[in-house]
Amino acid sequence: MQRRAFVSTLGTTLLAPAVLIGCAEIGTGYDETDTPREEAVAWPAGRTRTALVLGSGGPRGFAHVGVLKALETQGIEPSLVIGASAGAIVGALYAARLSAREIEALALDLGVRQIADPAIWRPNRLIGRALQETIVNATKTARIEDLPRPFVAVAASVSGGKLVAFTKGHLGAAVRASAALPSMFLPVTVRGVLYEDGDMVSPVPIRVARKLGATRVVAVDVSAWVEDEPTQAYESWRKRDAERRAIITDEARDADYMLRIRLPYYAGASREYRENVIALGEQQTSVAVERIRAVFAGNV
């Protein structure tokens, strides 16, 4: 899908035997008391319960950085950030109160080694511990509840596709579970349950935001536009694009405003690609910024 070009690039890189050295995973990487879990959201006192939902999208998720740049410039700040997959990665950095410029710098400098740790017995899959540690190092925060902005990472159970909203516990592990794309990462075990990216369950988890108590929701969708599918696209791609679009369209009914960022159909991993989608995210959000402000102010 929209991640295919990125996955292909990583796959080629990971064929090098040297990369396999030191890739073994030992333990969870966090104390058992910090195991990610679902609990009620601690909404900021005295503030309207506004939620910004950042959807999944693989490398297309770099566009979320541009969205945050535009919102930050206008002084628009939600009470809660909810992220799915790529949206969870960007959302965690934002919840740590890194500036949009700082997040952009990290996004542009992100290297394969910061997310790529192949499993010895399944070398075509990544473990995800590298990403887990990258999140903690970048945010300087180990637990979700210690973030200065309330944050939720959404993942789906491998068996049954049940969504879970991690509101407490280890930040890196929660983001890792949310971003565990089945074709790329191994699933993540949390309290005996396997979790993965919920991209084909709820790409933009708006209803999760409502269940957590949000009274106003602005959601950001960076998935591929069906209208932009090239004629040579595989039928399997077309089918998954259509399925994803149907899920998002249905769930969008529960958002006060859905911002759909239009990006090139094919995704990539180059710095040029990242710069391009960040710029597109910023430009398109700037056009919609007054509508977003009005939603969060309760004027629509």
PDB file of C-alpha atoms in Angstrom:
ATOM      1  CA  MET A   1       0.000   0.000   0.000  1.00  0.00           C
ATOM      2  CA  GLN A   2       1.241   3.497   0.640  1.00  0.00           C
ATOM      3  CA  ARG A   3       4.207   2.026   2.499  1.00  0.00           C
ATOM      4  CA  ARG A   4       5.311  -0.351  -0.238  1.00  0.00           C
ATOM      5  CA  ALA A   5       8.160   1.725  -1.636  1.00  0.00           C
ATOM      6  CA  PHE A   6       9.559   2.286   1.872  1.00  0.00           C
ATOM      7  CA  VAL A   7       9.310  -1.403   2.743  1.00  0.00           C
ATOM      8  CA  SER A   8      11.093  -2.291  -0.489  1.00  0.00           C
ATOM      9  CA  THR A   9      13.920   0.122   0.318  1.00  0.00           C
ATOM     10  CA  LEU A  10      14.330  -1.279   3.812  1.00  0.00           C
ATOM     11  CA  GLY A  11      14.220  -4.835   2.515  1.00  0.00           C
ATOM     12  CA  THR A  12      17.126  -4.170   0.171  1.00  0.00           C
ATOM     13  CA  THR A  13      19.146  -2.535   2.945  1.00  0.00           C
ATOM     14  CA  LEU A  14      18.562  -5.346   5.399  1.00  0.00           C
ATOM     15  CA  LEU A  15      19.934  -8.032   3.114  1.00  0.00           C
ATOM     16  CA  ALA A  16      23.428  -7.092   4.223  1.00  0.00           C
ATOM     17  CA  PRO A  17      24.583  -9.798   6.696  1.00  0.00           C
ATOM     18  CA  ALA A  18      26.448  -7.275   8.813  1.00  0.00           C
ATOM     19  CA  VAL A  19      23.197  -5.643   9.828  1.00  0.00           C
ATOM     20  CA  LEU A  20      22.123  -8.843  11.560  1.00  0.00           C
ATOM     21  CA  ILE A  21      24.888  -8.526  14.155  1.00  0.00           C
ATOM     22  CA  GLY A  22      23.551  -7.614  17.571  1.00  0.00           C
ATOM     23  CA  CYS A  23      19.912  -7.690  16.461  1.00  0.00           C
ATOM     24  CA  ALA A  24      18.731 -10.232  19.034  1.00  0.00           C
ATOM     25  CA  GLU A  25      16.016  -9.020  21.379  1.00  0.00           C
ATOM     26  CA  ILE A  26      16.291  -9.774  25.074  1.00  0.00           C
ATOM     27  CA  GLY A  27      13.283  -9.042  27.251  1.00  0.00           C
ATOM     28  CA  THR A  28      10.847  -6.193  26.737  1.00  0.00           C
ATOM     29  CA  GLY A  29      13.204  -3.300  27.297  1.00  0.00           C
ATOM     30  CA  TYR A  30      11.167  -1.909  30.213  1.00  0.00           C
ATOM     31  CA  ASP A  31      10.184  -2.758  33.782  1.00  0.00           C
ATOM     32  CA  GLU A  32       7.057  -4.887  34.153  1.00  0.00           C
ATOM     33  CA  THR A  33       5.392  -2.102  36.145  1.00  0.00           C
ATOM     34  CA  ASP A  34       5.585   0.083  33.025  1.00  0.00           C
ATOM     35  CA  THR A  35       3.788  -2.371  30.753  1.00  0.00           C
ATOM     36  CA  PRO A  36       1.514  -0.350  28.386  1.00  0.00           C
ATOM     37  CA  ARG A  37      -2.136  -0.366  29.451  1.00  0.00           C
ATOM     38  CA  GLU A  38      -5.531   1.219  28.968  1.00  0.00           C
ATOM     39  CA  GLU A  39      -6.807   3.622  31.602  1.00  0.00           C
ATOM     40  CA  ALA A  40      -8.965   6.743  31.634  1.00  0.00           C
ATOM     41  CA  VAL A  41      -7.360   9.792  30.041  1.00  0.00           C
ATOM     42  CA  ALA A  42      -6.195  12.502  32.428  1.00  0.00           C
ATOM     43  CA  TRP A  43      -7.696  15.471  30.563  1.00  0.00           C
ATOM     44  CA  PRO A  44      -6.128  18.856  31.402  1.00  0.00           C
ATOM     45  CA  ALA A  45      -8.204  20.679  34.002  1.00  0.00           C
ATOM     46  CA  GLY A  46     -10.018  23.773  32.820  1.00  0.00           C
ATOM     47  CA  ARG A  47      -9.637  23.003  29.117  1.00  0.00           C
ATOM     48  CA  THR A  48     -12.134  21.846  26.514  1.00  0.00           C
ATOM     49  CA  ARG A  49     -11.644  18.183  25.632  1.00  0.00           C
ATOM     50  CA  THR A  50     -10.246  18.657  22.130  1.00  0.00           C
ATOM     51  CA  ALA A  51      -8.471  15.773  20.410  1.00  0.00           C
ATOM     52  CA  LEU A  52      -6.135  15.748  17.428  1.00  0.00           C
ATOM     53  CA  VAL A  53      -6.102  12.321  15.762  1.00  0.00           C
ATOM     54  CA  LEU A  54      -3.095  11.526  13.550  1.00  0.00           C
ATOM     55  CA  GLY A  55      -3.737   8.558  11.268  1.00  0.00           C
ATOM     56  CA  SER A  56      -1.584   5.756   9.900  1.00  0.00           C
ATOM     57  CA  GLY A  57       0.298   5.927   6.618  1.00  0.00           C
ATOM     58  CA  GLY A  58       3.874   4.625   6.786  1.00  0.00           C
ATOM     59  CA  PRO A  59       6.292   7.154   5.240  1.00  0.00           C
ATOM     60  CA  ARG A  60       3.273   9.206   4.170  1.00  0.00           C
ATOM     61  CA  GLY A  61       3.035   9.969   7.883  1.00  0.00           C
ATOM     62  CA  PHE A  62       5.877  12.476   7.524  1.00  0.00           C
ATOM     63  CA  ALA A  63       3.092  14.795   6.329  1.00  0.00           C
ATOM     64  CA  HIS A  64       1.876  14.930   9.943  1.00  0.00           C
ATOM     65  CA  VAL A  65       4.993  16.955  10.709  1.00  0.00           C
ATOM     66  CA  GLY A  66       3.832  19.594   8.244  1.00  0.00           C
ATOM     67  CA  VAL A  67       0.380  19.581   9.843  1.00  0.00           C
ATOM     68  CA  LEU A  68       1.926  20.282  13.244  1.00  0.00           C
ATOM     69  CA  LYS A  69       4.088  23.061  11.788  1.00  0.00           C
ATOM     70  CA  ALA A  70       1.001  24.841  10.487  1.00  0.00           C
ATOM     71  CA  LEU A  71      -0.957  24.402  13.729  1.00  0.00           C
ATOM     72  CA  GLU A  72       1.963  25.506  15.883  1.00  0.00           C
ATOM     73  CA  THR A  73       2.467  28.650  13.795  1.00  0.00           C
ATOM     74  CA  GLN A  74      -1.166  29.571  14.494  1.00  0.00           C
ATOM     75  CA  GLY A  75      -0.989  28.717  18.189  1.00  0.00           C
ATOM     76  CA  ILE A  76      -3.546  25.920  17.879  1.00  0.00           C
ATOM     77  CA  GLU A  77      -3.051  23.230  20.509  1.00  0.00           C
ATOM     78  CA  PRO A  78      -5.308  20.241  21.257  1.00  0.00           C
ATOM     79  CA  SER A  79      -5.898  18.880  24.754  1.00  0.00           C
ATOM     80  CA  LEU A  80      -5.130  15.307  23.659  1.00  0.00           C
ATOM     81  CA  VAL A  81      -3.057  13.753  20.876  1.00  0.00           C
ATOM     82  CA  ILE A  82      -4.075  10.332  19.555  1.00  0.00           C
ATOM     83  CA  GLY A  83      -1.780   8.535  17.122  1.00  0.00           C
ATOM     84  CA  ALA A  84      -2.013   5.416  14.999  1.00  0.00           C
ATOM     85  CA  SER A  85       1.102   3.876  13.447  1.00  0.00           C
ATOM     86  CA  ALA A  86       3.080   6.703  11.802  1.00  0.00           C
ATOM     87  CA  GLY A  87       0.710   9.090  13.554  1.00  0.00           C
ATOM     88  CA  ALA A  88       1.717   7.570  16.897  1.00  0.00           C
ATOM     89  CA  ILE A  89       5.395   8.161  16.163  1.00  0.00           C
ATOM     90  CA  VAL A  90       4.887  11.820  15.256  1.00  0.00           C
ATOM     91  CA  GLY A  91       2.258  12.256  17.970  1.00  0.00           C
ATOM     92  CA  ALA A  92       4.575  10.972  20.699  1.00  0.00           C
ATOM     93  CA  LEU A  93       7.230  13.516  19.740  1.00  0.00           C
ATOM     94  CA  TYR A  94       4.641  16.297  19.710  1.00  0.00           C
ATOM     95  CA  ALA A  95       3.246  15.176  23.084  1.00  0.00           C
ATOM     96  CA  ALA A  96       6.775  15.480  24.488  1.00  0.00           C
ATOM     97  CA  ARG A  97       6.550  19.165  23.526  1.00  0.00           C
ATOM     98  CA  LEU A  98       9.257  19.013  20.928  1.00  0.00           C
ATOM     99  CA  SER A  99       8.678  21.925  18.602  1.00  0.00           C
ATOM    100  CA  ALA A 100       7.432  21.174  15.104  1.00  0.00           C
ATOM    101  CA  ARG A 101      10.812  22.319  13.784  1.00  0.00           C
ATOM    102  CA  GLU A 102      12.593  19.888  16.093  1.00  0.00           C
ATOM    103  CA  ILE A 103      10.307  17.068  14.981  1.00  0.00           C
ATOM    104  CA  GLU A 104      10.996  17.982  11.364  1.00  0.00           C
ATOM    105  CA  ALA A 105      14.758  17.825  11.951  1.00  0.00           C
ATOM    106  CA  LEU A 106      14.414  14.379  13.548  1.00  0.00           C
ATOM    107  CA  ALA A 107      12.194  13.180  10.707  1.00  0.00           C
ATOM    108  CA  LEU A 108      14.632  14.309   8.036  1.00  0.00           C
ATOM    109  CA  ASP A 109      17.604  12.767   9.835  1.00  0.00           C
ATOM    110  CA  LEU A 110      15.885   9.453  10.655  1.00  0.00           C
ATOM    111  CA  GLY A 111      18.065   6.581   9.504  1.00  0.00           C
ATOM    112  CA  VAL A 112      17.445   2.892   8.898  1.00  0.00           C
ATOM    113  CA  ARG A 113      19.401   1.876  11.999  1.00  0.00           C
ATOM    114  CA  GLN A 114      16.995   3.839  14.196  1.00  0.00           C
ATOM    115  CA  ILE A 115      14.134   1.509  13.295  1.00  0.00           C
ATOM    116  CA  ALA A 116      15.750  -1.520  11.681  1.00  0.00           C
ATOM    117  CA  ASP A 117      16.620  -4.470  13.916  1.00  0.00           C
ATOM    118  CA  PRO A 118      16.018  -7.710  11.957  1.00  0.00           C
ATOM    119  CA  ALA A 119      14.836 -10.812  13.818  1.00  0.00           C
ATOM    120  CA  ILE A 120      17.433 -13.598  13.565  1.00  0.00           C
ATOM    121  CA  TRP A 121      14.945 -16.356  12.790  1.00  0.00           C
ATOM    122  CA  ARG A 122      12.745 -14.140  10.602  1.00  0.00           C
ATOM    123  CA  PRO A 123      15.226 -11.811   8.862  1.00  0.00           C
ATOM    124  CA  ASN A 124      12.486 -10.441   6.599  1.00  0.00           C
ATOM    125  CA  ARG A 125      10.864  -8.841   9.653  1.00  0.00           C
ATOM    126  CA  LEU A 126      12.009  -6.166  12.095  1.00  0.00           C
ATOM    127  CA  ILE A 127      11.802  -6.630  15.852  1.00  0.00           C
ATOM    128  CA  GLY A 128      10.900  -3.033  16.651  1.00  0.00           C
ATOM    129  CA  ARG A 129      13.099  -2.549  19.702  1.00  0.00           C
ATOM    130  CA  ALA A 130      15.177  -0.015  17.770  1.00  0.00           C
ATOM    131  CA  LEU A 131      12.084   2.095  17.151  1.00  0.00           C
ATOM    132  CA  GLN A 132      11.018   1.674  20.780  1.00  0.00           C
ATOM    133  CA  GLU A 133      14.352   2.997  22.004  1.00  0.00           C
ATOM    134  CA  THR A 134      14.438   5.774  19.414  1.00  0.00           C
ATOM    135  CA  ILE A 135      11.127   7.118  20.724  1.00  0.00           C
ATOM    136  CA  VAL A 136      12.312   7.126  24.338  1.00  0.00           C
ATOM    137  CA  ASN A 137      15.632   8.734  23.441  1.00  0.00           C
ATOM    138  CA  ALA A 138      14.019  11.430  21.297  1.00  0.00           C
ATOM    139  CA  THR A 139      11.308  12.315  23.827  1.00  0.00           C
ATOM    140  CA  LYS A 140      13.473  11.751  26.915  1.00  0.00           C
ATOM    141  CA  THR A 141      10.330  10.208  28.387  1.00  0.00           C
ATOM    142  CA  ALA A 142       9.844   6.572  29.372  1.00  0.00           C
ATOM    143  CA  ARG A 143       6.160   6.573  30.319  1.00  0.00           C
ATOM    144  CA  ILE A 144       3.109   7.928  28.528  1.00  0.00           C
ATOM    145  CA  GLU A 145       1.741   9.509  31.712  1.00  0.00           C
ATOM    146  CA  ASP A 146       4.931  11.559  32.106  1.00  0.00           C
ATOM    147  CA  LEU A 147       4.500  13.365  28.787  1.00  0.00           C
ATOM    148  CA  PRO A 148       3.666  17.064  29.117  1.00  0.00           C
ATOM    149  CA  ARG A 149       0.804  16.672  26.611  1.00  0.00           C
ATOM    150  CA  PRO A 150      -1.766  13.861  27.081  1.00  0.00           C
ATOM    151  CA  PHE A 151      -1.113  11.151  24.487  1.00  0.00           C
ATOM    152  CA  VAL A 152      -2.668   7.883  23.331  1.00  0.00           C
ATOM    153  CA  ALA A 153      -1.159   5.235  21.031  1.00  0.00           C
ATOM    154  CA  VAL A 154      -3.696   3.004  19.275  1.00  0.00           C
ATOM    155  CA  ALA A 155      -2.912  -0.577  18.236  1.00  0.00           C
ATOM    156  CA  ALA A 156      -4.963  -3.630  17.246  1.00  0.00           C
ATOM    157  CA  SER A 157      -4.851  -7.183  18.570  1.00  0.00           C
ATOM    158  CA  VAL A 158      -3.547  -9.695  16.034  1.00  0.00           C
ATOM    159  CA  SER A 159      -6.375 -12.044  16.941  1.00  0.00           C
ATOM    160  CA  GLY A 160      -9.693 -10.352  16.245  1.00  0.00           C
ATOM    161  CA  GLY A 161      -8.425  -6.867  15.447  1.00  0.00           C
ATOM    162  CA  LYS A 162      -9.648  -5.392  18.748  1.00  0.00           C
ATOM    163  CA  LEU A 163      -8.419  -1.838  19.181  1.00  0.00           C
ATOM    164  CA  VAL A 164      -6.532  -0.870  22.320  1.00  0.00           C
ATOM    165  CA  ALA A 165      -5.802   2.704  23.387  1.00  0.00           C
ATOM    166  CA  PHE A 166      -2.585   2.761  25.400  1.00  0.00           C
ATOM    167  CA  THR A 167      -2.864   5.711  27.775  1.00  0.00           C
ATOM    168  CA  LYS A 168      -0.329   4.638  30.416  1.00  0.00           C
ATOM    169  CA  GLY A 169       2.899   2.684  30.614  1.00  0.00           C
ATOM    170  CA  HIS A 170       6.039   2.521  28.515  1.00  0.00           C
ATOM    171  CA  LEU A 171       5.878   5.100  25.720  1.00  0.00           C
ATOM    172  CA  GLY A 172       8.298   3.398  23.346  1.00  0.00           C
ATOM    173  CA  ALA A 173       6.592   0.014  23.640  1.00  0.00           C
ATOM    174  CA  ALA A 174       3.133   1.520  23.057  1.00  0.00           C
ATOM    175  CA  VAL A 175       4.302   3.348  19.933  1.00  0.00           C
ATOM    176  CA  ARG A 176       6.139   0.256  18.768  1.00  0.00           C
ATOM    177  CA  ALA A 177       2.937  -1.802  19.028  1.00  0.00           C
ATOM    178  CA  SER A 178       0.960   0.875  17.214  1.00  0.00           C
ATOM    179  CA  ALA A 179       3.499   0.991  14.373  1.00  0.00           C
ATOM    180  CA  ALA A 180       4.028  -2.779  14.000  1.00  0.00           C
ATOM    181  CA  LEU A 181       3.038  -3.038  10.344  1.00  0.00           C
ATOM    182  CA  PRO A 182       2.456  -6.782   9.706  1.00  0.00           C
ATOM    183  CA  SER A 183       4.440  -6.852   6.451  1.00  0.00           C
ATOM    184  CA  MET A 184       7.428  -5.206   8.114  1.00  0.00           C
ATOM    185  CA  PHE A 185       7.513  -5.689  11.908  1.00  0.00           C
ATOM    186  CA  LEU A 186       6.905  -8.596  14.256  1.00  0.00           C
ATOM    187  CA  PRO A 187       3.821  -8.156  16.459  1.00  0.00           C
ATOM    188  CA  VAL A 188       4.383  -6.874  19.989  1.00  0.00           C
ATOM    189  CA  THR A 189       3.362  -8.847  23.067  1.00  0.00           C
ATOM    190  CA  VAL A 190       1.716  -6.812  25.812  1.00  0.00           C
ATOM    191  CA  ARG A 191       0.302  -8.683  28.823  1.00  0.00           C
ATOM    192  CA  GLY A 192       0.185 -11.909  26.825  1.00  0.00           C
ATOM    193  CA  VAL A 193      -1.654 -10.388  23.846  1.00  0.00           C
ATOM    194  CA  LEU A 194      -0.084  -9.802  20.427  1.00  0.00           C
ATOM    195  CA  TYR A 195      -0.613  -6.324  18.972  1.00  0.00           C
ATOM    196  CA  GLU A 196       0.136  -4.745  15.620  1.00  0.00           C
ATOM    197  CA  ASP A 197      -0.599  -1.707  13.486  1.00  0.00           C
ATOM    198  CA  GLY A 198      -4.374  -1.273  13.212  1.00  0.00           C
ATOM    199  CA  ASP A 199      -4.210   0.255   9.729  1.00  0.00           C
ATOM    200  CA  MET A 200      -6.860  -2.053   8.266  1.00  0.00           C
ATOM    201  CA  VAL A 201      -9.049  -1.859  11.393  1.00  0.00           C
ATOM    202  CA  SER A 202      -9.107   1.884  12.096  1.00  0.00           C
ATOM    203  CA  PRO A 203      -6.561   3.894  10.049  1.00  0.00           C
ATOM    204  CA  VAL A 204      -7.740   7.135  11.677  1.00  0.00           C
ATOM    205  CA  PRO A 205      -9.088   6.172  15.147  1.00  0.00           C
ATOM    206  CA  ILE A 206     -11.706   8.886  15.588  1.00  0.00           C
ATOM    207  CA  ARG A 207     -14.118   6.727  17.559  1.00  0.00           C
ATOM    208  CA  VAL A 208     -11.358   5.926  20.028  1.00  0.00           C
ATOM    209  CA  ALA A 209     -11.092   9.661  20.685  1.00  0.00           C
ATOM    210  CA  ARG A 210     -14.839   9.865  21.358  1.00  0.00           C
ATOM    211  CA  LYS A 211     -14.764   6.867  23.685  1.00  0.00           C
ATOM    212  CA  LEU A 212     -11.971   8.515  25.648  1.00  0.00           C
ATOM    213  CA  GLY A 213     -14.167  11.557  26.227  1.00  0.00           C
ATOM    214  CA  ALA A 214     -13.228  14.002  23.470  1.00  0.00           C
ATOM    215  CA  THR A 215     -15.964  16.551  22.804  1.00  0.00           C
ATOM    216  CA  ARG A 216     -14.291  17.966  19.700  1.00  0.00           C
ATOM    217  CA  VAL A 217     -12.205  15.972  17.251  1.00  0.00           C
ATOM    218  CA  VAL A 218     -10.000  17.058  14.360  1.00  0.00           C
ATOM    219  CA  ALA A 219      -8.565  14.104  12.464  1.00  0.00           C
ATOM    220  CA  VAL A 220      -5.773  13.948   9.909  1.00  0.00           C
ATOM    221  CA  ASP A 221      -5.824  11.346   7.122  1.00  0.00           C
ATOM    222  CA  VAL A 222      -2.649  10.861   5.089  1.00  0.00           C
ATOM    223  CA  SER A 223      -3.649   7.651   3.309  1.00  0.00           C
ATOM    224  CA  ALA A 224      -3.659   7.289  -0.462  1.00  0.00           C
ATOM    225  CA  TRP A 225      -6.431   8.887  -2.504  1.00  0.00           C
ATOM    226  CA  VAL A 226      -8.316   6.349  -4.583  1.00  0.00           C
ATOM    227  CA  GLU A 227      -8.695   9.045  -7.246  1.00  0.00           C
ATOM    228  CA  ASP A 228      -4.898   9.125  -7.666  1.00  0.00           C
ATOM    229  CA  GLU A 229      -4.398   5.411  -8.299  1.00  0.00           C
ATOM    230  CA  PRO A 230      -2.231   4.941 -11.417  1.00  0.00           C
ATOM    231  CA  THR A 231      -3.648   2.762 -14.185  1.00  0.00           C
ATOM    232  CA  GLN A 232      -0.827   0.261 -13.677  1.00  0.00           C
ATOM    233  CA  ALA A 233      -1.570  -0.240  -9.964  1.00  0.00           C
ATOM    234  CA  TYR A 234      -2.003  -3.873  -8.971  1.00  0.00           C
ATOM    235  CA  GLU A 235      -5.555  -5.013  -8.337  1.00  0.00           C
ATOM    236  CA  SER A 236      -4.583  -6.019  -4.784  1.00  0.00           C
ATOM    237  CA  TRP A 237      -3.472  -2.425  -4.131  1.00  0.00           C
ATOM    238  CA  ARG A 238      -6.737  -1.074  -5.513  1.00  0.00           C
ATOM    239  CA  LYS A 239      -8.725  -3.426  -3.308  1.00  0.00           C
ATOM    240  CA  ARG A 240      -6.889  -2.447  -0.133  1.00  0.00           C
ATOM    241  CA  ASP A 241      -7.097   1.249  -1.011  1.00  0.00           C
ATOM    242  CA  ALA A 242     -10.868   0.895  -1.426  1.00  0.00           C
ATOM    243  CA  GLU A 243     -11.233  -1.041   1.837  1.00  0.00           C
ATOM    244  CA  ARG A 244      -9.203   1.513   3.760  1.00  0.00           C
ATOM    245  CA  ARG A 245     -11.135   4.395   2.242  1.00  0.00           C
ATOM    246  CA  ALA A 246     -14.458   2.804   3.206  1.00  0.00           C
ATOM    247  CA  ILE A 247     -13.322   2.417   6.823  1.00  0.00           C
ATOM    248  CA  ILE A 248     -12.077   6.003   7.019  1.00  0.00           C
ATOM    249  CA  THR A 249     -15.189   7.459   5.376  1.00  0.00           C
ATOM    250  CA  ASP A 250     -17.438   5.634   7.818  1.00  0.00           C
ATOM    251  CA  GLU A 251     -15.449   6.695  10.870  1.00  0.00           C
ATOM    252  CA  ALA A 252     -15.103  10.305   9.636  1.00  0.00           C
ATOM    253  CA  ARG A 253     -18.781  10.821  10.510  1.00  0.00           C
ATOM    254  CA  ASP A 254     -17.715  11.010  14.150  1.00  0.00           C
ATOM    255  CA  ALA A 255     -15.134  13.755  13.560  1.00  0.00           C
ATOM    256  CA  ASP A 256     -15.896  17.468  13.747  1.00  0.00           C
ATOM    257  CA  TYR A 257     -13.397  17.990  10.959  1.00  0.00           C
ATOM    258  CA  MET A 258     -11.426  15.550   8.809  1.00  0.00           C
ATOM    259  CA  LEU A 259      -8.328  16.946   7.135  1.00  0.00           C
ATOM    260  CA  ARG A 260      -7.326  14.793   4.163  1.00  0.00           C
ATOM    261  CA  ILE A 261      -3.793  15.527   3.026  1.00  0.00           C
ATOM    262  CA  ARG A 262      -3.318  14.809  -0.672  1.00  0.00           C
ATOM    263  CA  LEU A 263       0.107  13.285  -1.324  1.00  0.00           C
ATOM    264  CA  PRO A 264       1.806  11.521  -4.251  1.00  0.00           C
ATOM    265  CA  TYR A 265       0.377   8.012  -4.613  1.00  0.00           C
ATOM    266  CA  TYR A 266       3.723   6.247  -4.329  1.00  0.00           C
ATOM    267  CA  ALA A 267       5.645   6.623  -1.072  1.00  0.00           C
ATOM    268  CA  GLY A 268       9.403   6.696  -0.594  1.00  0.00           C
ATOM    269  CA  ALA A 269      12.162   6.839   1.985  1.00  0.00           C
ATOM    270  CA  SER A 270      14.462   9.540   0.592  1.00  0.00           C
ATOM    271  CA  ARG A 271      15.089  12.870   2.262  1.00  0.00           C
ATOM    272  CA  GLU A 272      13.612  14.565  -0.797  1.00  0.00           C
ATOM    273  CA  TYR A 273      10.377  12.597  -0.378  1.00  0.00           C
ATOM    274  CA  ARG A 274      10.171  13.503   3.316  1.00  0.00           C
ATOM    275  CA  GLU A 275      10.749  17.189   2.601  1.00  0.00           C
ATOM    276  CA  ASN A 276       8.075  17.113  -0.082  1.00  0.00           C
ATOM    277  CA  VAL A 277       5.331  15.506   2.016  1.00  0.00           C
ATOM    278  CA  ILE A 278       6.118  17.683   5.041  1.00  0.00           C
ATOM    279  CA  ALA A 279       5.746  20.742   2.828  1.00  0.00           C
ATOM    280  CA  LEU A 280       2.471  19.435   1.392  1.00  0.00           C
ATOM    281  CA  GLY A 281       1.142  18.743   4.867  1.00  0.00           C
ATOM    282  CA  GLU A 282       1.994  22.249   6.006  1.00  0.00           C
ATOM    283  CA  GLN A 283       0.536  23.919   2.912  1.00  0.00           C
ATOM    284  CA  GLN A 284      -2.748  22.048   2.973  1.00  0.00           C
ATOM    285  CA  THR A 285      -3.192  22.519   6.722  1.00  0.00           C
ATOM    286  CA  SER A 286      -2.551  26.246   6.392  1.00  0.00           C
ATOM    287  CA  VAL A 287      -5.508  26.444   4.015  1.00  0.00           C
ATOM    288  CA  ALA A 288      -7.742  24.692   6.550  1.00  0.00           C
ATOM    289  CA  VAL A 289      -6.354  26.286   9.708  1.00  0.00           C
ATOM    290  CA  GLU A 290      -9.250  28.669  10.351  1.00  0.00           C
ATOM    291  CA  ARG A 291     -11.732  25.813  10.103  1.00  0.00           C
ATOM    292  CA  ILE A 292      -9.646  23.812  12.580  1.00  0.00           C
ATOM    293  CA  ARG A 293      -9.435  26.789  14.933  1.00  0.00           C
ATOM    294  CA  ALA A 294     -13.209  27.204  14.772  1.00  0.00           C
ATOM    295  CA  VAL A 295     -13.766  23.516  15.619  1.00  0.00           C
ATOM    296  CA  PHE A 296     -11.510  23.629  18.651  1.00  0.00           C
ATOM    297  CA  ALA A 297     -13.149  26.899  19.731  1.00  0.00           C
ATOM    298  CA  GLY A 298     -16.588  25.324  19.476  1.00  0.00           C
ATOM    299  CA  ASN A 299     -17.775  27.736  16.798  1.00  0.00           C
ATOM    300  CA  VAL A 300     -18.921  25.090  14.299  1.00  0.00           C
TER     301      VAL A 300
END
